[in-house]
């Protein structure tokens, strides 16, 4: 959970994006020790990639994020129905995924876990990504690599654990059982995230090697899925599909204060900001979220498929 800045004082907003957590610290702390930031822009594709690397415990505490690597892919046209552009995003996602995947130069058993509730559209990213994956583990175990006419390839399996309201079990309990039985080398966990800024809603993909805590973006903390808890490296991929309603009100108030210099107005807005906490359990998403989730889930699944694709010797 990150703190906002400006006239809102101690008002806090939720974000799962390390890039936004870094921005929320403010320009005064831009040289925060233990945090490195690398950025590059693909002008032709209109894709911006930012890597935030948190190296120390003190920096992790300041950021509110675990030590690790956070890669943010910002694609303004991610919500647009442009197949060629989505292919470019998938290629970029595959490249960045391989960059954080341990031992990506050797064959591995990869378990992809699609978190979320299929019946709640804004939370259906994980299950819909799983729907479009190329699953190979069962074929390779039954027929060998010759079934794909390849000498070298990853074994991909997938799991959609659902939510505790339906299963009566923690997601971590289900995943731990599957990991113990199938013994994958790496987990890739997919989940919908919460953003701090509406401009990043459905337009940003985050990849991190720190794992994930299901539900944390909306204040519903469940048991974490991390290397420490599962015993295997965990790569998390997420797209922000909701934004805290209080965030929208906060941004509107700050913009008003920037334009209004009247001291009475400032005092009035400051008083009203104290009531924003009442909105902290409300989350908002776009009216076309059903079409957006269908589109971006396919883009993410294609990125994973490209990263895991068969390799000829």
mmCIF file of C-alpha atoms in Angstrom:
data_model
loop_
_atom_site.group_PDB
_atom_site.id
_atom_site.type_symbol
_atom_site.label_atom_id
_atom_site.label_comp_id
_atom_site.label_asym_id
_atom_site.label_seq_id
_atom_site.Cartn_x
_atom_site.Cartn_y
_atom_site.Cartn_z
ATOM 1 C CA UNK A 1 0.000 0.000 0.000
ATOM 2 C CA UNK A 2 1.498 3.314 -1.068
ATOM 3 C CA UNK A 3 1.035 6.773 0.373
ATOM 4 C CA UNK A 4 -0.235 9.572 -1.834
ATOM 5 C CA UNK A 5 1.440 12.955 -1.853
ATOM 6 C CA UNK A 6 0.229 16.541 -1.909
ATOM 7 C CA UNK A 7 -2.599 18.079 0.063
ATOM 8 C CA UNK A 8 -4.135 14.784 1.081
ATOM 9 C CA UNK A 9 -1.677 14.276 3.934
ATOM 10 C CA UNK A 10 -1.776 10.758 5.285
ATOM 11 C CA UNK A 11 -4.393 9.475 2.858
ATOM 12 C CA UNK A 12 -3.273 6.129 1.529
ATOM 13 C CA UNK A 13 -4.100 4.421 -1.728
ATOM 14 C CA UNK A 14 -3.444 0.877 -2.813
ATOM 15 C CA UNK A 15 -1.229 -0.129 -5.686
ATOM 16 C CA UNK A 16 0.366 -3.398 -6.726
ATOM 17 C CA UNK A 17 2.745 -1.677 -9.150
ATOM 18 C CA UNK A 18 6.297 -1.129 -7.920
ATOM 19 C CA UNK A 19 6.671 1.670 -10.459
ATOM 20 C CA UNK A 20 3.831 3.595 -8.800
ATOM 21 C CA UNK A 21 5.212 2.858 -5.341
ATOM 22 C CA UNK A 22 8.510 4.340 -6.499
ATOM 23 C CA UNK A 23 6.759 7.420 -7.902
ATOM 24 C CA UNK A 24 4.783 7.918 -4.683
ATOM 25 C CA UNK A 25 7.985 8.389 -2.671
ATOM 26 C CA UNK A 26 8.419 11.717 -4.451
ATOM 27 C CA UNK A 27 11.152 13.570 -6.237
ATOM 28 C CA UNK A 28 12.884 14.422 -2.956
ATOM 29 C CA UNK A 29 13.785 10.787 -2.454
ATOM 30 C CA UNK A 30 14.606 10.043 -6.088
ATOM 31 C CA UNK A 31 18.076 8.901 -4.999
ATOM 32 C CA UNK A 32 16.730 6.391 -2.463
ATOM 33 C CA UNK A 33 19.530 3.984 -1.611
ATOM 34 C CA UNK A 34 18.948 0.368 -2.498
ATOM 35 C CA UNK A 35 16.613 1.146 -5.404
ATOM 36 C CA UNK A 36 17.828 1.147 -8.997
ATOM 37 C CA UNK A 37 15.698 2.173 -11.951
ATOM 38 C CA UNK A 38 16.366 1.392 -15.610
ATOM 39 C CA UNK A 39 14.107 2.560 -18.400
ATOM 40 C CA UNK A 40 13.947 2.292 -22.167
ATOM 41 C CA UNK A 41 11.401 3.215 -24.784
ATOM 42 C CA UNK A 42 10.574 1.343 -27.978
ATOM 43 C CA UNK A 43 9.486 4.244 -30.127
ATOM 44 C CA UNK A 44 8.303 2.219 -33.101
ATOM 45 C CA UNK A 45 6.082 0.008 -30.937
ATOM 46 C CA UNK A 46 5.166 2.769 -28.430
ATOM 47 C CA UNK A 47 6.124 0.517 -25.513
ATOM 48 C CA UNK A 48 7.951 1.773 -22.424
ATOM 49 C CA UNK A 49 9.776 -0.699 -20.184
ATOM 50 C CA UNK A 50 10.848 0.288 -16.667
ATOM 51 C CA UNK A 51 12.843 -1.973 -14.352
ATOM 52 C CA UNK A 52 12.753 -1.199 -10.646
ATOM 53 C CA UNK A 53 15.313 -3.216 -8.690
ATOM 54 C CA UNK A 54 14.994 -3.211 -4.907
ATOM 55 C CA UNK A 55 18.275 -4.402 -3.437
ATOM 56 C CA UNK A 56 18.079 -3.782 0.328
ATOM 57 C CA UNK A 57 15.650 -4.376 3.190
ATOM 58 C CA UNK A 58 15.566 -0.668 4.032
ATOM 59 C CA UNK A 59 14.608 0.160 0.465
ATOM 60 C CA UNK A 60 11.992 -2.590 0.501
ATOM 61 C CA UNK A 61 10.474 -1.086 3.660
ATOM 62 C CA UNK A 62 10.398 2.387 2.124
ATOM 63 C CA UNK A 63 8.814 1.063 -1.061
ATOM 64 C CA UNK A 64 6.413 -1.307 0.646
ATOM 65 C CA UNK A 65 7.559 -4.064 -1.729
ATOM 66 C CA UNK A 66 9.798 -7.141 -1.222
ATOM 67 C CA UNK A 67 13.410 -7.177 -2.397
ATOM 68 C CA UNK A 68 13.544 -8.208 -6.051
ATOM 69 C CA UNK A 69 13.129 -7.149 -9.675
ATOM 70 C CA UNK A 70 9.978 -5.464 -10.976
ATOM 71 C CA UNK A 71 9.574 -4.993 -14.729
ATOM 72 C CA UNK A 72 6.764 -2.730 -15.911
ATOM 73 C CA UNK A 73 5.695 -2.778 -19.565
ATOM 74 C CA UNK A 74 3.546 0.254 -20.391
ATOM 75 C CA UNK A 75 1.577 -0.028 -23.628
ATOM 76 C CA UNK A 76 -0.997 2.772 -24.095
ATOM 77 C CA UNK A 77 -2.789 0.901 -26.889
ATOM 78 C CA UNK A 78 -3.009 -2.393 -24.982
ATOM 79 C CA UNK A 79 -6.795 -2.005 -24.791
ATOM 80 C CA UNK A 80 -7.123 -1.441 -28.547
ATOM 81 C CA UNK A 81 -8.144 -4.323 -30.893
ATOM 82 C CA UNK A 82 -4.928 -4.161 -32.950
ATOM 83 C CA UNK A 83 -3.608 -7.688 -33.471
ATOM 84 C CA UNK A 84 -0.228 -6.569 -34.822
ATOM 85 C CA UNK A 85 0.348 -4.294 -31.839
ATOM 86 C CA UNK A 86 -0.662 -7.019 -29.399
ATOM 87 C CA UNK A 87 1.819 -9.359 -31.056
ATOM 88 C CA UNK A 88 4.559 -6.792 -30.409
ATOM 89 C CA UNK A 89 3.509 -6.598 -26.767
ATOM 90 C CA UNK A 90 3.571 -10.400 -26.508
ATOM 91 C CA UNK A 91 7.095 -10.443 -27.964
ATOM 92 C CA UNK A 92 8.198 -7.783 -25.474
ATOM 93 C CA UNK A 93 6.556 -9.673 -22.600
ATOM 94 C CA UNK A 94 8.310 -12.897 -23.634
ATOM 95 C CA UNK A 95 11.671 -11.123 -23.741
ATOM 96 C CA UNK A 96 11.232 -9.582 -20.296
ATOM 97 C CA UNK A 97 9.874 -12.833 -18.844
ATOM 98 C CA UNK A 98 12.945 -14.719 -20.005
ATOM 99 C CA UNK A 99 15.039 -11.976 -18.411
ATOM 100 C CA UNK A 100 13.733 -12.793 -14.920
ATOM 101 C CA UNK A 101 13.241 -16.536 -15.421
ATOM 102 C CA UNK A 102 16.049 -18.471 -13.685
ATOM 103 C CA UNK A 103 18.092 -20.879 -15.844
ATOM 104 C CA UNK A 104 16.125 -19.956 -18.956
ATOM 105 C CA UNK A 105 18.746 -21.565 -21.180
ATOM 106 C CA UNK A 106 17.849 -25.100 -20.087
ATOM 107 C CA UNK A 107 14.756 -27.273 -20.217
ATOM 108 C CA UNK A 108 12.425 -26.729 -17.297
ATOM 109 C CA UNK A 109 9.084 -27.818 -15.946
ATOM 110 C CA UNK A 110 6.916 -24.708 -15.688
ATOM 111 C CA UNK A 111 3.667 -24.568 -13.722
ATOM 112 C CA UNK A 112 1.439 -21.613 -14.654
ATOM 113 C CA UNK A 113 -1.139 -20.685 -12.008
ATOM 114 C CA UNK A 114 -4.086 -18.513 -13.040
ATOM 115 C CA UNK A 115 -5.363 -16.738 -9.936
ATOM 116 C CA UNK A 116 -8.735 -15.035 -9.691
ATOM 117 C CA UNK A 117 -12.461 -15.570 -9.970
ATOM 118 C CA UNK A 118 -13.674 -16.451 -13.451
ATOM 119 C CA UNK A 119 -17.159 -15.136 -12.628
ATOM 120 C CA UNK A 120 -15.925 -11.651 -11.686
ATOM 121 C CA UNK A 121 -14.828 -10.096 -14.965
ATOM 122 C CA UNK A 122 -12.201 -7.726 -13.557
ATOM 123 C CA UNK A 123 -10.669 -10.646 -11.644
ATOM 124 C CA UNK A 124 -10.778 -13.185 -14.487
ATOM 125 C CA UNK A 125 -7.365 -12.431 -16.008
ATOM 126 C CA UNK A 126 -5.601 -15.471 -14.514
ATOM 127 C CA UNK A 127 -8.205 -18.088 -15.524
ATOM 128 C CA UNK A 128 -8.526 -16.657 -19.046
ATOM 129 C CA UNK A 129 -4.748 -16.647 -19.543
ATOM 130 C CA UNK A 130 -4.685 -20.334 -18.604
ATOM 131 C CA UNK A 131 -7.404 -21.004 -21.217
ATOM 132 C CA UNK A 132 -5.068 -19.891 -24.022
ATOM 133 C CA UNK A 133 -1.811 -21.538 -22.949
ATOM 134 C CA UNK A 134 -0.015 -24.227 -24.908
ATOM 135 C CA UNK A 135 0.096 -27.092 -22.397
ATOM 136 C CA UNK A 136 2.819 -29.639 -23.150
ATOM 137 C CA UNK A 137 3.729 -31.546 -19.971
ATOM 138 C CA UNK A 138 1.299 -34.440 -20.439
ATOM 139 C CA UNK A 139 2.261 -34.945 -24.086
ATOM 140 C CA UNK A 140 5.998 -34.948 -23.365
ATOM 141 C CA UNK A 141 5.592 -37.347 -20.432
ATOM 142 C CA UNK A 142 3.514 -39.710 -22.571
ATOM 143 C CA UNK A 143 5.257 -39.544 -25.938
ATOM 144 C CA UNK A 144 8.526 -37.680 -25.351
ATOM 145 C CA UNK A 145 9.854 -34.643 -27.195
ATOM 146 C CA UNK A 146 9.506 -36.428 -30.514
ATOM 147 C CA UNK A 147 5.781 -35.663 -30.339
ATOM 148 C CA UNK A 148 6.669 -32.042 -31.125
ATOM 149 C CA UNK A 149 9.586 -32.938 -33.415
ATOM 150 C CA UNK A 150 11.962 -31.140 -31.053
ATOM 151 C CA UNK A 151 15.146 -32.005 -29.211
ATOM 152 C CA UNK A 152 14.722 -29.472 -26.461
ATOM 153 C CA UNK A 153 11.623 -27.883 -24.926
ATOM 154 C CA UNK A 154 9.982 -26.781 -21.704
ATOM 155 C CA UNK A 155 7.205 -28.779 -20.088
ATOM 156 C CA UNK A 156 4.264 -26.485 -19.375
ATOM 157 C CA UNK A 157 1.395 -27.356 -17.039
ATOM 158 C CA UNK A 158 -1.352 -25.104 -15.671
ATOM 159 C CA UNK A 159 -3.628 -24.755 -12.680
ATOM 160 C CA UNK A 160 -6.715 -22.632 -11.996
ATOM 161 C CA UNK A 161 -7.222 -22.883 -8.219
ATOM 162 C CA UNK A 162 -10.307 -20.651 -8.031
ATOM 163 C CA UNK A 163 -11.160 -18.678 -4.895
ATOM 164 C CA UNK A 164 -11.641 -19.758 -1.300
ATOM 165 C CA UNK A 165 -15.357 -18.895 -1.338
ATOM 166 C CA UNK A 166 -15.829 -21.724 -3.846
ATOM 167 C CA UNK A 167 -13.223 -24.251 -2.750
ATOM 168 C CA UNK A 168 -13.016 -23.709 1.007
ATOM 169 C CA UNK A 169 -9.243 -23.862 0.652
ATOM 170 C CA UNK A 170 -6.541 -21.232 0.569
ATOM 171 C CA UNK A 171 -4.978 -20.787 -2.868
ATOM 172 C CA UNK A 172 -1.583 -21.400 -1.257
ATOM 173 C CA UNK A 173 -2.782 -24.757 0.097
ATOM 174 C CA UNK A 174 -3.884 -25.923 -3.357
ATOM 175 C CA UNK A 175 -0.722 -24.704 -5.059
ATOM 176 C CA UNK A 176 1.523 -26.267 -2.399
ATOM 177 C CA UNK A 177 -0.155 -29.632 -2.944
ATOM 178 C CA UNK A 178 0.296 -29.475 -6.713
ATOM 179 C CA UNK A 179 3.911 -28.313 -6.372
ATOM 180 C CA UNK A 180 4.680 -31.192 -3.997
ATOM 181 C CA UNK A 181 3.171 -33.706 -6.414
ATOM 182 C CA UNK A 182 4.398 -32.415 -9.799
ATOM 183 C CA UNK A 183 7.699 -30.821 -8.648
ATOM 184 C CA UNK A 184 7.965 -27.963 -11.186
ATOM 185 C CA UNK A 185 11.187 -26.017 -11.540
ATOM 186 C CA UNK A 186 9.441 -22.631 -11.699
ATOM 187 C CA UNK A 187 5.989 -21.198 -11.015
ATOM 188 C CA UNK A 188 4.505 -18.434 -13.156
ATOM 189 C CA UNK A 189 1.565 -16.859 -11.346
ATOM 190 C CA UNK A 190 -0.963 -14.677 -13.189
ATOM 191 C CA UNK A 191 -3.268 -12.279 -11.339
ATOM 192 C CA UNK A 192 -5.257 -9.081 -11.794
ATOM 193 C CA UNK A 193 -3.760 -6.101 -9.956
ATOM 194 C CA UNK A 194 -4.870 -2.759 -8.535
ATOM 195 C CA UNK A 195 -3.375 0.478 -9.860
ATOM 196 C CA UNK A 196 -2.741 3.881 -8.307
ATOM 197 C CA UNK A 197 -3.309 5.768 -11.543
ATOM 198 C CA UNK A 198 -6.255 5.427 -13.914
ATOM 199 C CA UNK A 199 -3.934 5.999 -16.882
ATOM 200 C CA UNK A 200 -2.299 2.627 -16.187
ATOM 201 C CA UNK A 201 -5.598 0.749 -15.925
ATOM 202 C CA UNK A 202 -5.522 -2.195 -18.397
ATOM 203 C CA UNK A 203 -2.483 -0.627 -20.105
ATOM 204 C CA UNK A 204 0.355 -1.941 -17.962
ATOM 205 C CA UNK A 205 1.934 -5.354 -17.422
ATOM 206 C CA UNK A 206 4.126 -6.027 -14.391
ATOM 207 C CA UNK A 207 6.561 -8.922 -14.138
ATOM 208 C CA UNK A 208 8.357 -9.645 -10.885
ATOM 209 C CA UNK A 209 10.471 -12.425 -9.391
ATOM 210 C CA UNK A 210 9.157 -11.805 -5.854
ATOM 211 C CA UNK A 211 6.011 -13.909 -6.085
ATOM 212 C CA UNK A 212 2.585 -12.622 -5.121
ATOM 213 C CA UNK A 213 0.099 -12.292 -2.296
ATOM 214 C CA UNK A 214 -3.378 -13.015 -3.721
ATOM 215 C CA UNK A 215 -5.948 -10.314 -2.999
ATOM 216 C CA UNK A 216 -3.479 -7.804 -1.574
ATOM 217 C CA UNK A 217 -4.375 -5.156 -4.144
ATOM 218 C CA UNK A 218 -7.919 -4.906 -2.797
ATOM 219 C CA UNK A 219 -7.005 -5.367 0.861
ATOM 220 C CA UNK A 220 -7.933 -9.071 0.987
ATOM 221 C CA UNK A 221 -4.629 -10.530 2.151
ATOM 222 C CA UNK A 222 -4.223 -14.294 1.628
ATOM 223 C CA UNK A 223 -1.227 -16.549 2.125
ATOM 224 C CA UNK A 224 1.670 -15.537 -0.093
ATOM 225 C CA UNK A 225 2.910 -17.508 -3.093
ATOM 226 C CA UNK A 226 6.667 -16.996 -2.917
ATOM 227 C CA UNK A 227 9.862 -19.005 -3.235
ATOM 228 C CA UNK A 228 10.110 -19.021 0.565
ATOM 229 C CA UNK A 229 6.637 -20.528 0.998
ATOM 230 C CA UNK A 230 6.663 -22.938 -1.958
ATOM 231 C CA UNK A 231 10.301 -23.948 -2.309
ATOM 232 C CA UNK A 232 10.563 -23.030 -6.019
ATOM 233 C CA UNK A 233 11.130 -19.691 -7.786
ATOM 234 C CA UNK A 234 7.888 -17.776 -8.377
ATOM 235 C CA UNK A 235 7.476 -15.296 -11.238
ATOM 236 C CA UNK A 236 4.356 -13.110 -11.030
ATOM 237 C CA UNK A 237 2.700 -11.455 -14.024
ATOM 238 C CA UNK A 238 -0.159 -9.036 -13.543
ATOM 239 C CA UNK A 239 -2.232 -6.326 -15.200
ATOM 240 C CA UNK A 240 -4.036 -3.646 -13.162
ATOM 241 C CA UNK A 241 -7.747 -4.018 -13.904
ATOM 242 C CA UNK A 242 -9.178 -2.000 -11.004
ATOM 243 C CA UNK A 243 -8.398 1.278 -9.276
ATOM 244 C CA UNK A 244 -9.361 2.324 -5.747
ATOM 245 C CA UNK A 245 -12.362 4.686 -5.888
ATOM 246 C CA UNK A 246 -10.673 6.853 -3.259
ATOM 247 C CA UNK A 247 -7.771 7.308 -5.671
ATOM 248 C CA UNK A 248 -10.011 8.903 -8.274
ATOM 249 C CA UNK A 249 -11.480 11.296 -5.710
ATOM 250 C CA UNK A 250 -8.002 12.087 -4.410
ATOM 251 C CA UNK A 251 -6.689 12.894 -7.891
ATOM 252 C CA UNK A 252 -9.700 15.108 -8.625
ATOM 253 C CA UNK A 253 -9.197 17.040 -5.381
ATOM 254 C CA UNK A 254 -5.493 17.548 -6.022
ATOM 255 C CA UNK A 255 -6.208 18.857 -9.513
ATOM 256 C CA UNK A 256 -8.784 21.240 -8.072
ATOM 257 C CA UNK A 257 -6.270 22.548 -5.547
ATOM 258 C CA UNK A 258 -3.698 23.103 -8.279
ATOM 259 C CA UNK A 259 -6.145 25.348 -10.108
ATOM 260 C CA UNK A 260 -7.792 26.999 -7.088
ATOM 261 C CA UNK A 261 -5.673 29.323 -4.947
ATOM 262 C CA UNK A 262 -8.474 30.443 -2.629
ATOM 263 C CA UNK A 263 -7.553 29.549 0.962
ATOM 264 C CA UNK A 264 -11.168 28.746 1.902
ATOM 265 C CA UNK A 265 -11.308 26.226 -0.913
ATOM 266 C CA UNK A 266 -8.085 24.627 0.286
ATOM 267 C CA UNK A 267 -9.465 24.286 3.805
ATOM 268 C CA UNK A 268 -12.741 22.864 2.497
ATOM 269 C CA UNK A 269 -11.045 20.243 0.342
ATOM 270 C CA UNK A 270 -8.707 19.318 3.196
ATOM 271 C CA UNK A 271 -11.727 18.641 5.403
ATOM 272 C CA UNK A 272 -13.416 16.606 2.693
ATOM 273 C CA UNK A 273 -10.289 14.500 2.201
ATOM 274 C CA UNK A 274 -10.787 13.090 5.673
ATOM 275 C CA UNK A 275 -13.940 11.367 4.394
ATOM 276 C CA UNK A 276 -12.165 9.615 1.517
ATOM 277 C CA UNK A 277 -11.429 6.633 3.745
ATOM 278 C CA UNK A 278 -15.104 5.721 3.421
ATOM 279 C CA UNK A 279 -14.392 4.788 -0.213
ATOM 280 C CA UNK A 280 -11.482 2.463 0.561
ATOM 281 C CA UNK A 281 -13.576 -0.673 0.018
ATOM 282 C CA UNK A 282 -14.822 0.417 -3.394
ATOM 283 C CA UNK A 283 -12.994 -0.391 -6.620
ATOM 284 C CA UNK A 284 -13.692 0.783 -10.139
ATOM 285 C CA UNK A 285 -12.958 -0.548 -13.598
ATOM 286 C CA UNK A 286 -13.780 0.340 -17.204
ATOM 287 C CA UNK A 287 -17.199 -0.255 -18.713
ATOM 288 C CA UNK A 288 -15.679 -2.432 -21.450
ATOM 289 C CA UNK A 289 -13.734 -4.620 -19.018
ATOM 290 C CA UNK A 290 -15.176 -7.859 -20.429
ATOM 291 C CA UNK A 291 -13.738 -7.210 -23.906
ATOM 292 C CA UNK A 292 -10.491 -5.859 -22.443
ATOM 293 C CA UNK A 293 -9.885 -8.917 -20.262
ATOM 294 C CA UNK A 294 -10.500 -11.238 -23.193
ATOM 295 C CA UNK A 295 -8.029 -9.293 -25.323
ATOM 296 C CA UNK A 296 -5.219 -8.760 -22.816
ATOM 297 C CA UNK A 297 -5.441 -12.298 -21.412
ATOM 298 C CA UNK A 298 -4.721 -13.633 -24.894
ATOM 299 C CA UNK A 299 -1.802 -11.207 -25.224
ATOM 300 C CA UNK A 300 -0.296 -12.401 -21.926
ATOM 301 C CA UNK A 301 -0.807 -16.072 -22.795
ATOM 302 C CA UNK A 302 0.891 -15.554 -26.151
ATOM 303 C CA UNK A 303 3.830 -13.896 -24.402
ATOM 304 C CA UNK A 304 4.190 -16.931 -22.128
ATOM 305 C CA UNK A 305 3.804 -19.310 -25.072
ATOM 306 C CA UNK A 306 6.541 -17.484 -26.984
ATOM 307 C CA UNK A 307 8.872 -17.565 -23.961
ATOM 308 C CA UNK A 308 8.209 -21.279 -23.435
ATOM 309 C CA UNK A 309 8.170 -22.251 -27.102
ATOM 310 C CA UNK A 310 9.970 -25.311 -28.442
ATOM 311 C CA UNK A 311 13.631 -24.857 -29.251
ATOM 312 C CA UNK A 312 15.522 -26.766 -31.909
ATOM 313 C CA UNK A 313 19.047 -27.963 -31.235
#
